[in-house]
Each structure stands twice: as structure tokens, then as C-alpha cells.
């Protein structure tokens, strides 16, 4: 059986590199081309040193892309929407890991990204590529969007509660994300300069973060239009890979721990990459991103304050895996009708 | 003029070590004794290697304490309240940095610490040793309590808004603290084992943390009895010293940024250790604990979501300094009528 | 075809955990039992949280081990040599990852480990399990020893130069190893307490380290009995996984860079896990352990001071992989006549 | 008594910032100007956020410098030697912290820095500003050079052995430095990008490092012209501030530990910033840079291999303090005839 031919545009960044790594070991896929405007002609391993001796691929120029079965776009936000027609002409299936096709309406781009969308007619067609929420749509999709890394963590942590209809939406939802430095990309600058970034606990965009829009959209889809105030804030911490989200949700009825457990178990028991983590003992009692580096798992746990009818939801993932490239491959697996775990079985390391 | 004679009980832990370091360089103080049950007879620098060649003090046994002017207690929670009579006989002024005299009522100990208080009659007498809130009481106090490190950060960040009466208390207050490993003390164990603790982003006590009680008590004092649900959670992160608190507060009226600035400026402009940090440019735009290591500053900043009437408060400090020993020395300076900054002028390092 | 039945003794430590992780995904192996005295009855994932949902294995008691095809021993140094008869009765092939069968003579144990060896007659039979040096012996071996993590890094970096006979042995060999905290094992203690271990650059055993003995033995085997003074020292650094070795070797003739390249290329061009890393440009110009976490590669590079006839050899690996469990699985693959890379293809992450 | 008027050129970098911090609290000094080409007009605390609320100084343009008593130069290597006449006209005493006046002969600049020196006639006049070696010359000096951070650590660790004449110079000296990221300066770039720099153990210039020249020059001055091969290599590690040097020295006679102790004690017992660290027990048995951050100490320890007649010297300091700005202030104190510890008493933190 011949392999599916996959190409990547924007392959020199961190998400691109992770995608190459995953697809090189994917049993059904052959990487035909990896394009990069800045790195054309260089070996892929010059940008991604972990791939030395593993691949002799070289970056091609984006203009030299030839047709393939699936095209991944790993471009900066705002770029792919302007060139999307060209990319769709190259491949019948396009998976865009940027933010350009995540939101369902052009107005939302105006509001959250601050510019007009360049291909508004495609927004209703694109599928938000989170298999746990949009699996059936993915099987038919020809344009799939990647998902924001902090949005993914938050949505996967919270969606079961919203779907179950137990959230008191008259009280604001507060979501706090802690995130590693790789989420800010491969480009160096003063904020990522090691002496200043190391050991940082740095609030950024404490209000108005773009991922809020995804959160509102997807939690709304999970349980009907969201009527709730959403307060999302993010803090950069000393970590390269990984996100931990802590979210505070109030319930519309008094539920005990078993009831919450049941909600999560029903939502996720058949999901290959969702794990419930809530232990009474030991060091790793709640989800922790540390042991997820390189894996596609999203771990979810919670704690209940019965009296306050409050649930603290704790969710963790690797921002380059389940938060970007890994989730993209999972979406590909869905689209192609393959086993969803193909190429994604690495369990993560301990200790690390 | 002769120096004030100060002794320390429980001097082998991290807070004790920090206190010794500060008092050795304090121009008005002489350390007479440092007691430690486990380290008696050893040099102080065997437990605190930064004090090599700086002090030839040795730990004495707690039973060998003699009278002095001021006694600091750095004992584990629950110990000092059982022995407080003895300590007060040794010194006319006692500053207890544990949690034993932080709360004003015995019932609160039952609820938050899970045990009966052993000296309930002293709780009304003890002063919560935060100069920014209780300066005048400190000048007369003979029993002063230290303050919880995460509580201190949260209270200093939030108190001005409560005092100004602009918080909408019908909406819950959500406070998220990010905290370094030194806050868990000097005792080794599986949770602090480097391969497992390094790079951790670890939720602990996502509900029910004891510092919540201090927060409720002190914010209540700042603006009248608190009527609000308080959701406090803490996450241990990769960091040794430092706390960053992110708190979400909703306002009871629509205010602009200048109004919030004014509230903070009025509250803190004469405070020697409070700094407002909110820059438009640069890397350090909000408070960051990284550059506070060793300093007694508490930096406070905020961001406003005008539409949501929401303020995100960001506050940072060094948990062993303004969150423990440094604040204790500042309280001592208040009690003695000295310049509040004596012994506390170290500005922190950059980069570090 | 039925899988080879493998059991592990001492499975609750870091090397044991890594071995379980590798063997769970090994296409030719079935794990029959994992024994642990302290963890018997508990799920394997209670000690190794990365294996949640991946394996439902439980630890058995060491007394309950039943016969199998291959037995891995991951016990503390000095234990297995006293119980080796019992373990060899359980399995026809034993791979002992401790130090007990690494050295070829009992006198060396007296000198470097400070105690008599409990099974001296087996020392000549045991094979030092480094496939790059002992591949042919491994195919016949029934008792194989693991290799010291810092010794492995040093030997793999240096052996080609010794084998080529170009080292001036009248000048001492100086080897400096930089090593992460996981090399000291899973047991917590004051030296691994995060506030004290974090950011440490800590010399330990600057003279007399046991791994020196392996180095002398194996470099001697590579190029005839070593006549050289060997100075080995190690420094613990801020890192969980990984070793970087820097070694200073003087040559017995004036060689240019191409000659050194040729020596390494001839030694390693057919080795699946050895990579030569020496780039003129970019950030990753020499070997770095950071991008090797989880991989079985050993990267080797060098720099030449032509005038001084000095080569600085730089070698890196993951101490739990090529330095312990990964190398053990590679040795198993050799012993069984399988493709040496089975179960060991993970390339490492970037960034991480 | 009026304060000495000090100005700084190149004040926006890390060494400049550290110098400002120290001089702001120096009891005999008044900072008159801080010049920076790129930051002119901005507050000093915009580049050095730890100085917020501590100083209201603004950077001036270098062209606007006016006369003062002492001028510190914190410019990139190769700049000050071309402008030195102008700077000496501004102040009767100049302390240049760059590499431009460290070496005593123009040929050495050609060889190690790869360019001709622009003011060769001044090289014999300039004093290598290490008080422990050149104290008496400093009292008369009008042009003083700062010292290389890794060179300083190595020299202070080794000089006593050379001065005592006990080193076997027929065997090469091998010096391995481990160094934090702040030593590479405040300018961001790919090598300092946090995801790539974090957790790095990165060899750089394994041969030919410029600090080797200082080492050769100063060890030669300590014990007569050096006849020895010097192999110096450096490894960047996960750390912001700090250097640990491990050096391997062979002795020309068989000495016991007490003899080595005596050598060091005699050399350093009256030195205010040199500490001998060699403990039998505890976690901090040898020098560690971690607890030196912000302090001006250089800690030195050793281990002896009696049989090999080898001493492993271990030395640690903070590269921005005793390795740059702190040592500069100490040199200033010497030049002015003040107590050498003025402004330099901060002991370092523990834990940190």
C-alpha cells in the first residue's frame, strides 16, 4: 500500500519541526517536501538538530511546492488566509496550524486579531481540528484548522462540564494558563533572552488574549451559546514545553465528587489521548506538563469545593504536541480514517 | 547607643537563615542567640552556607535561651502556640513567623488548620505583622505574627481596591498564586526531589489552602467584613524564591485605568517597599519575582478590562523576604520606632 | 511468532522505569513481571507516572519471580553479586545494570568500590555490555553488565583515538563530566532537595570516582593496556537527564582535523547510535545532551589545537538511555540477534 | 567629606547595571553620569528593572560626559582602546572593564583577539585590576583593567599553587570552566533564545579562548614565566550568574592535604573576599556559584589525589560581581585607599 504524500509549509519553526519529527515515523505517511522561505536549500536537521542522521531532507522554497495529498501550513498568524487558494490547489486536504481558520466568523477576527480576515467565505467551511470535539466533521473536511495551545488545554479541561450543563454561567469563568517558552516560537528577541527569561514568572496579555475567542466558541458549541463572562490570563513560566491550566468553575447545583468524576469519565473514557489524573497519594496527584513532553496526551484532573459549589479544573499538555503538531497529526489520522494514535504513541519521559 | 538584643528560635530553616542574614547586617541589632533543636552546637554557616566567614555564631539548644529584647520564633506551624508563655517570659517582644497567631479567632484555626488553638486568649492581642496594614498597632504590640507568604502577596495586591470600596463582592474573587520551592521549607522529601520537582508545574491544595483564611480576614479589615466567595489556588513552579499572584476582581462601577492607578498610588505612594509596576514597553512590564530575590519589595501591577469591569491584579515578592523574614524585620523596625528600611535596602539583582 | 519473555528486578527506580517504558513498546518483547521490594502490589504507573493508561502492570515481590527468557537487574550497587545464582536460575540470560559485573578483576572492586566481590568467579564470564565495543561477545553472552553512564560517555568519545593508537599516553588524560540529577537515582535526600539542588554546579568526587575504573579498563581494551594517568572528575549541574563529557587528549603526532575526522568516521560510520557532531555554524555545533533526552544516541564531536597536538573530545548522551536502560535494550537486541535499533528509534525532542 | 564623583560609560549592559547597583549604595561614591549610546534619555531602571524606585538617574549620551574623579568603561571589547585618550581626559582615574587593557603586550592582542591594539603604548602602564595579585600597583594606578570572569576564577584558584612553586609544569594544566548565560551579555540572539539555551550544556571555544591569555600571563607573574601547556575550555550551562572552574594540576613533589591547605591559607587568610571551602559533610562541601549570586566572594577548594600527585582545584564566583563589576569596585576601593569591602558586603542568598 502506498503511503499518503504529505508536505509542510513553514517547516523551520518549532511546530514545523515537531510535525516533521512525527511524520518521519508515521507508518502511513511519506513526507514529500518541507518548505521554508528562510531555510531553503539547508538540511532539515540544521534547524531541527534532533533529526540529525534521521532524515536527509532539505528545505525547499515555498514556490517549489508540488502537488501532494495533504498539506500542513505552519505559517505565522495572518499569512495563510491570504494564500489559501494557492495551497488548496496543491493539495485536496489542507491543515492550517496557524490561527487563521480557527474562528467561525470574520467579526471575531476583527475583534480578537485586530484585522480583517482575507478569506471570510472559507471560515464556515473550515473545521476546528480538535478530534475530541469535532471528530465526525473531520472525516469529511478538506480545510482543517489547528487549535491554540492554551485554548486546547482549557477547552479539553472544561468541555465535559459545559456539555453536561452543570456550569453556573451567571458567575464568570476564570482560566489561568501557565506556559513554557516554546509557545512563543523559534524567533529570538529580548523577551526570550535567557538571562531575562530564565526563572521568569511573567504575566502577558492578562486581558484580551486571542485564545479567549476559541474558548468561548468551543465551550459554547459544547453546551449551547456561552452566556458567561470569560476571564482568561496567561503567565509565562520557567519551562520550555508544556501548559498547565487552572480554571475556576461554579456549578448550578450541589454535586459531589463522584458526580464530577462521572461527567469526566463519560466524556473521555473512549478518548485515546485523554487521561483523568486525580490521585490521593504520591507526588503526581494532578496533571503535570513535565511528564507529557513529547507525548500527545492531555491530562485532566479537578478538585471540588462542595460548599462553594466550585470546581477547580486542572489540565496539562505539551504545547507543541497536543497543543499543535501532535493534535494536527491526530486530526490527520481522523481525516484519513486511520487509527487515531498512529505515529503518536510516545508516552513521555519520567523523570525529565 | 547599645544595640537591641535579638534571639531566634528555630534558626536552621530557610526563614531562620534569612532572618540571621538580615539581622547580622542590621545597624541597630545584635544577635545574641540562635536556637535549633537539631543543630545545637554546629556553626550557623553549616546550615546556611552563604554565611561562611560572615558569622562565627553557633546554634544553641532551645533550652539554653537567655533573656533578650526581642525573640523571633521560626518554628513549624502548631508549635509556638503551645510554648508561647515560655517565650514571652524570655523577651518582652515576640515575633512569631509561624501561622499560630495570624488568625483572630480560635474557630478559624479549627476550620483551616484542623486543630484547636492552644492559646486562644492571645489571639485578640496578637497583631498581624503586615506594616502596610497594621503599622500603628505594631508600635504598641508585644506579640506580633508573621504573615503567610502567598497571603501577603495577595493582600498587598488587593487591599487598595477593597479599601477603596470598588470591588463587586457579589462575584467571587479568584486568586492564583505561583510559588517557588523554598516556600515548602528546608526538609527534603519525594515532592522536592530534584528530578521530580525540576520543571514542575504542580497544583497543590487547589481548594482549602490555609492562606485563604488570612486573605479573607485582612481584605475584610481593609474594607469591612468580606461578603465574597474567595477561590484561592496555588501552583508550585520551577523557581526557588518568589511568588507571583494573579487575581481577578470585578468592579462595582465602570472605572478607567487612571482611576485604578489613583487608587493604588494613594495607597502606596508613601510605602517604602511597595512599587507599582505597569510599563507600556520593555520586557519587565508587570511585577516579576525573579528580580526581587533577596529584596523586601512587593511589586504590584494590574490590567483592566473596561468592558467586563474586571481588574487583573498582579503582585510579586520574595517569599523568604517580604513573604517572611524581611517582612518580620520590617515589623521589628516598626515596633522599635526605627526607620522601616533599616537592614532591608538590598535592591535585588538583574539579571539573575 | 511468540515474544521473548522479559522480567525486571528493581523496577521502581529511574533505570527500571525507563526499561519498562522501552520494553512496553518493543516489538519482540513481552514484559512478564516487574519486581520491587518496596512497591509490590502497586501499579507500575504509581512509580512511573508517564505510564498511566499505557500499562496496567503491577509490581510483584522479588520472591514471586517466575522463570523467563531474559532477566534485567536494576538493583543498587553491591546487591546483585550476592544473589546472582538465584537470578541466573530464573533466566538463561541476565543483564545486570548495576556496577557489580562491570570490572574484570576482583582486585578492582576492592580498590574502587571498597569491598570484596561476592561472585569473583563470574567476572571473567560477564560481558561489558557496550555493543560498540563488545558486539560479538554479546551474541554468546549469558551474563551481561550494564555500563556506567559517565564511563559510557567518556569511552564512546575516546575509544576511536585509542584504537587508532594516536594518543600520547605519557601525558595524563583529563576527563570532565557534567551530569544531571537523575543520575543520582530516585531516592530523595538533602543533596537533591530542590531549593539546594536547583541551579547547582556541584563538584562531587573530584578524585577517585568509580567510573574511572571502567574508563581505564575499556580504553585499555581498545588500544592495548593503558599506561596513562587518568584524571576523571564530575560536576552535577542543573539538568535532569543528560551528560556532557569534555576530555583533553594529547596526540603522539601532529595531525590535522581531517585525520581526526577520519578516525571517528571509520570507527562510527556503521554504528546506528553514534553521531558525529561538529558544525561550523548554528547554535548546536557540538554534542548537547539537551536534545538527546529519551533517545539512545551518543553524540561525539571534537576540536583540535594543532599546535599543542591536543584534541578536546566532547561527547553527550542521556544517562538513563544510552547511559543505562537504552543501552541495556540495545545489548539485548545484540544478544538476541535482532536489529539493534528495535524499540530505540525515538529521536529526541527539540526544543525541550 | 564630599563623595568621590564616578561616571560610567556603557551603562546599559549587565556589567554596567551591576556597577550602578553597587555604586548607588557605596558610602563614598556619588554617581554623576551613566552614559549609553542606545539608551540615552531613558531612565536607568528601564534597562535595569531592579533599580526601580531606587534611582531616578537617566542615561546620558556618551558625548555629554563631563569631568569626574573616576570613570568606569563597560564597553564591548575593542572599543575603549580606540577612545582611551578622550576618556582619560575626562577623569584622572579610568577603570576599563573590557578586555582592552588586560594583556601586557600588543603581540598577545594580535594572537588572542585577532586584531592590532590601538593604544599599545598604554599596555605597560595599565594594571591588571585583581587586588589579590596587584594590590600595591593599584594604589598608584591611573589606568586599571577589569579582569576576564573565567580567567579571574581560574587565576584565584590556581595562583597560590604557582606562587608556592609546587606545580609540575612539564605536565599540561587543564582548566574547565562552567559558566552561566549572563556572561555572554545583554544582547539577545539565537544562542541565548530560551527554548534553545535552557538546559543547555554547551561547549564553546573548546580551544583558543581569549581568557587563556590572562591565565598564562597572571599565573606566570605569580611564579615566574609559565613554561606549561595550558588547556582551557568552557561550557555554558543552565545558570544565569556564576562560574565554577575545575582545574587539574600535577605537583612536583608528593605533598599531603595539610601542605596544600597551608599553601592556600597563607595565600588567602587576610583576603576579605577569598574563602576556602572544603567540608567533610553536608551538601555544600566545595565551592558553588549558586550561593554567591550578588556577592563579591570567590570561594576556592581542592581535592588531592596523593598517589597521582594531582590537585583538583575548584573555584567559584559570580561572573558579574567578583568576575566583573564587584571586582571593579574592589579595585576602586584599593585605588582610593578605602576599606576594600566598602559597598561589597552583601553575603549572597541561601537558598536561591
XYZ file of C-alpha atoms in Angstrom, chain D:
352
model
C 33.503 64.829 53.447
C 32.412 65.055 49.865
C 31.897 61.912 47.888
C 34.061 60.798 45.011
C 32.379 61.535 41.684
C 32.120 58.476 39.471
C 30.711 58.117 35.967
C 30.039 55.040 33.850
C 30.247 54.625 30.090
C 28.322 51.731 28.562
C 25.881 51.518 31.409
C 23.039 49.642 29.734
C 24.665 46.200 29.712
C 24.756 43.685 32.518
C 28.136 44.739 33.896
C 27.096 48.381 33.721
C 23.879 47.635 35.560
C 25.683 45.761 38.281
C 28.127 48.619 38.680
C 25.301 51.142 39.019
C 23.625 48.956 41.640
C 26.837 48.708 43.664
C 27.813 52.355 43.397
C 24.322 53.598 44.334
C 24.854 52.024 47.745
C 28.561 52.810 48.066
C 29.105 55.131 51.058
C 31.977 57.117 49.475
C 30.720 57.434 45.939
C 28.306 59.604 44.038
C 27.321 58.537 40.525
C 27.387 61.663 38.404
C 26.565 60.244 34.976
C 25.773 56.983 33.264
C 26.268 57.081 29.528
C 24.741 54.795 26.929
C 24.620 55.384 23.215
C 21.470 53.353 22.700
C 19.567 54.295 25.871
C 20.354 57.999 26.197
C 17.388 59.801 27.718
C 15.793 56.758 29.277
C 15.667 56.041 32.968
C 18.401 53.753 34.215
C 15.708 51.459 35.607
C 14.257 50.889 32.156
C 17.340 48.785 31.393
C 17.862 47.578 34.973
C 14.420 46.872 36.407
C 15.806 46.007 39.849
C 16.601 49.713 40.273
C 13.021 50.931 40.038
C 12.237 53.423 42.792
C 15.882 53.204 43.849
C 17.330 55.648 41.398
C 15.884 58.351 39.193
C 19.058 58.568 37.111
C 18.712 58.738 33.348
C 21.254 57.612 30.792
C 23.107 60.453 29.127
C 24.712 60.374 25.709
C 28.443 59.469 25.750
C 29.169 62.807 24.065
C 27.701 64.608 27.067
C 30.097 63.210 29.629
C 31.631 65.829 31.875
C 34.680 65.575 34.064
C 34.641 63.376 37.130
C 37.044 61.678 39.547
C 36.767 58.113 38.306
C 35.408 56.803 35.032
C 34.324 53.198 34.528
C 34.243 51.866 30.970
C 31.844 48.992 30.283
C 32.160 48.892 26.518
C 32.422 45.937 24.145
C 35.918 44.512 23.587
C 37.965 46.538 21.122
C 36.169 49.847 21.604
C 37.818 51.591 24.559
C 41.389 51.214 23.293
C 40.472 53.418 20.348
C 38.887 56.144 22.502
C 41.044 55.940 25.578
C 42.676 59.352 25.232
C 39.284 61.014 25.347
C 38.238 59.098 28.436
C 41.455 59.806 30.285
C 40.872 63.486 29.635
C 37.554 63.234 31.434
C 38.855 61.576 34.574
C 42.242 61.162 36.221
C 41.429 57.540 37.001
C 39.928 55.157 34.450
C 38.833 51.590 35.112
C 38.157 49.721 31.873
C 36.170 46.535 32.424
C 36.572 45.352 28.824
C 39.420 43.175 27.608
C 41.312 46.074 26.006
C 43.946 46.592 28.661
C 44.231 43.164 30.267
C 47.259 41.853 28.398
C 50.724 43.322 28.737
C 51.923 43.107 25.142
C 50.461 44.098 21.765
C 51.501 40.732 20.284
C 49.132 38.976 22.646
C 46.238 41.046 21.265
C 47.216 40.035 17.774
C 47.307 36.402 18.753
C 44.293 36.049 21.055
C 41.977 38.825 19.913
C 42.942 38.710 16.254
C 43.479 42.439 15.777
C 46.081 45.070 16.399
C 45.868 47.026 19.610
C 45.021 50.704 19.130
C 46.934 52.061 22.098
C 49.903 49.737 22.559
C 51.950 52.304 24.463
C 49.465 52.167 27.334
C 49.638 48.420 27.870
C 52.673 48.554 30.115
C 51.086 51.283 32.185
C 47.717 49.626 32.742
C 47.312 47.496 35.858
C 45.511 44.136 35.768
C 42.869 45.014 38.318
C 42.882 41.946 40.510
C 43.548 43.237 44.043
C 44.603 39.809 45.314
C 47.546 39.874 42.875
C 48.169 43.560 42.170
C 47.059 45.423 45.265
C 50.104 47.626 45.666
C 50.194 48.644 41.999
C 46.534 49.632 42.174
C 47.167 52.350 44.733
C 49.203 54.289 42.189
C 47.367 53.323 39.042
C 45.536 55.754 36.780
C 44.512 53.152 34.181
C 43.177 49.893 35.548
C 41.863 46.959 33.600
C 38.999 44.730 34.608
C 39.602 41.002 34.512
C 38.009 38.221 32.479
C 35.396 36.421 34.518
C 36.607 32.870 33.806
C 40.226 33.995 33.966
C 39.642 35.531 37.393
C 38.105 32.347 38.742
C 40.949 30.231 37.379
C 43.707 32.573 38.484
C 42.386 32.955 42.013
C 42.016 29.188 42.295
C 45.485 28.400 40.966
C 47.800 31.299 41.844
C 48.696 30.084 45.355
C 49.995 26.771 43.964
C 52.104 28.554 41.354
C 53.388 31.126 43.798
C 54.396 28.280 46.120
C 56.391 26.728 43.284
C 54.859 23.289 43.714
C 53.346 22.808 40.256
C 54.927 20.314 37.863
C 54.931 22.450 34.735
C 56.071 19.627 32.470
C 52.507 18.303 32.578
C 49.803 20.407 30.920
C 47.392 22.412 33.017
C 43.777 21.584 32.181
C 41.137 24.104 33.210
C 37.432 23.526 32.675
C 35.037 26.414 33.269
C 31.291 26.048 33.623
C 29.519 29.347 33.084
C 26.059 30.913 33.195
C 24.287 32.800 30.434
C 24.786 36.328 31.763
C 28.486 36.069 30.898
C 27.513 36.337 27.237
C 25.966 39.746 27.751
C 22.641 41.501 27.404
C 22.228 41.214 23.649
C 19.643 38.661 22.537
C 20.321 36.196 19.730
C 19.659 32.612 18.629
C 22.202 31.112 21.049
C 20.519 32.797 24.007
C 16.934 32.091 22.896
C 15.374 30.495 25.954
C 13.965 27.305 24.384
C 17.410 26.582 22.945
C 19.544 27.913 25.803
C 17.523 26.484 28.676
C 19.010 23.224 29.942
C 21.945 23.594 27.570
C 25.337 22.066 28.360
C 27.135 23.707 25.510
C 30.836 23.644 24.787
C 32.079 26.893 23.259
C 35.567 27.669 22.069
C 36.923 24.384 23.469
C 40.311 25.595 22.270
C 41.681 29.087 21.839
C 39.530 31.006 24.328
C 40.857 34.529 24.981
C 40.811 34.145 28.739
C 43.645 31.625 28.331
C 45.981 34.545 27.682
C 45.141 36.202 31.001
C 45.616 32.912 32.759
C 49.060 32.401 31.274
C 50.090 35.982 31.986
C 48.942 36.060 35.598
C 49.994 32.565 36.642
C 53.349 33.384 35.098
C 53.583 36.537 37.210
C 52.687 34.515 40.262
C 55.530 32.060 39.956
C 57.910 33.101 37.212
C 57.321 32.806 33.438
C 54.941 29.927 32.710
C 56.626 27.034 30.872
C 53.480 24.940 30.795
C 50.955 23.939 28.159
C 47.605 25.430 29.158
C 44.397 23.757 28.024
C 41.404 25.915 28.821
C 37.859 25.071 27.804
C 34.484 26.428 28.755
C 30.984 25.015 28.847
C 27.840 27.111 29.040
C 25.368 25.578 31.466
C 21.873 26.230 32.783
C 22.573 29.103 35.121
C 22.300 32.857 34.779
C 25.016 34.048 37.153
C 28.027 32.098 38.174
C 31.153 30.258 37.206
C 32.637 27.056 38.502
C 36.163 26.213 37.450
C 37.661 22.751 37.829
C 41.403 22.648 37.213
C 43.778 19.695 37.192
C 47.300 20.410 38.403
C 50.127 17.933 38.965
C 52.635 18.586 41.735
C 56.409 18.369 41.508
C 56.616 16.581 44.844
C 54.443 14.317 46.954
C 52.502 16.549 49.335
C 49.739 15.723 51.758
C 46.462 17.539 52.230
C 47.733 19.626 55.098
C 50.521 21.001 52.979
C 48.058 22.136 50.331
C 45.794 23.620 52.979
C 48.763 25.573 54.293
C 49.546 26.984 50.872
C 46.025 28.265 50.455
C 45.680 29.518 53.985
C 48.844 31.528 53.756
C 47.787 32.981 50.448
C 44.277 33.954 51.390
C 43.846 34.251 55.138
C 43.942 38.036 55.057
C 41.957 38.393 51.851
C 38.469 39.751 52.587
C 36.810 38.105 49.563
C 38.594 34.753 49.395
C 37.132 31.805 51.271
C 38.458 28.265 51.474
C 35.642 25.746 51.148
C 36.347 22.099 51.812
C 33.953 20.335 54.164
C 33.765 16.681 55.087
C 29.991 16.713 55.454
C 26.905 18.445 54.246
C 25.649 19.404 50.839
C 27.931 22.409 50.188
C 31.313 20.703 50.582
C 33.107 22.508 47.742
C 32.673 25.985 46.260
C 29.358 26.555 44.493
C 28.441 29.649 42.491
C 24.755 29.313 43.341
C 25.135 30.838 46.796
C 27.483 33.554 45.535
C 24.990 35.392 43.327
C 25.272 39.076 44.151
C 28.265 38.619 46.442
C 31.874 39.517 45.792
C 33.335 36.326 47.232
C 35.496 33.925 45.339
C 35.342 30.516 47.003
C 38.193 28.100 46.478
C 38.512 24.434 47.428
C 40.501 21.434 46.288
C 40.830 17.683 46.390
C 44.116 15.820 46.358
C 44.980 12.521 44.712
C 48.102 11.794 46.738
C 49.221 8.867 44.604
C 48.923 10.761 41.321
C 50.338 13.938 42.900
C 47.341 15.651 41.397
C 45.314 18.517 42.831
C 41.835 19.219 41.551
C 41.213 22.890 42.208
C 37.594 24.049 42.421
C 36.811 27.754 42.348
C 33.544 29.661 42.121
C 32.330 33.232 41.828
C 29.560 35.416 40.423
C 30.728 36.482 36.953
C 29.030 39.893 37.230
C 30.449 40.525 40.705
C 33.939 39.224 41.537
C 34.179 38.382 37.832
C 33.396 41.940 36.672
C 31.646 44.837 38.431
C 32.231 43.774 42.032
C 35.907 43.261 41.399
C 35.948 46.657 39.683
C 34.553 48.305 42.792
C 37.059 46.419 44.924
C 39.828 47.757 42.670
C 38.363 51.246 43.046
C 38.432 50.837 46.819
C 42.116 49.869 46.569
C 42.922 52.802 44.285
C 41.292 55.259 46.660
C 42.806 53.765 49.792
C 39.408 52.852 51.231
C 38.423 49.743 53.116
C 38.339 47.173 50.354
C 34.908 45.866 51.296
C 33.048 49.173 51.002
C 29.841 48.645 49.082
C 30.555 44.937 48.724
C 29.250 43.324 51.890
C 26.224 41.509 50.512
C 26.784 37.877 51.520
C 24.733 36.052 48.886
C 21.470 34.217 49.382
C 20.567 30.729 50.505
C 18.556 29.080 49.154
C 18.251 30.717 45.793
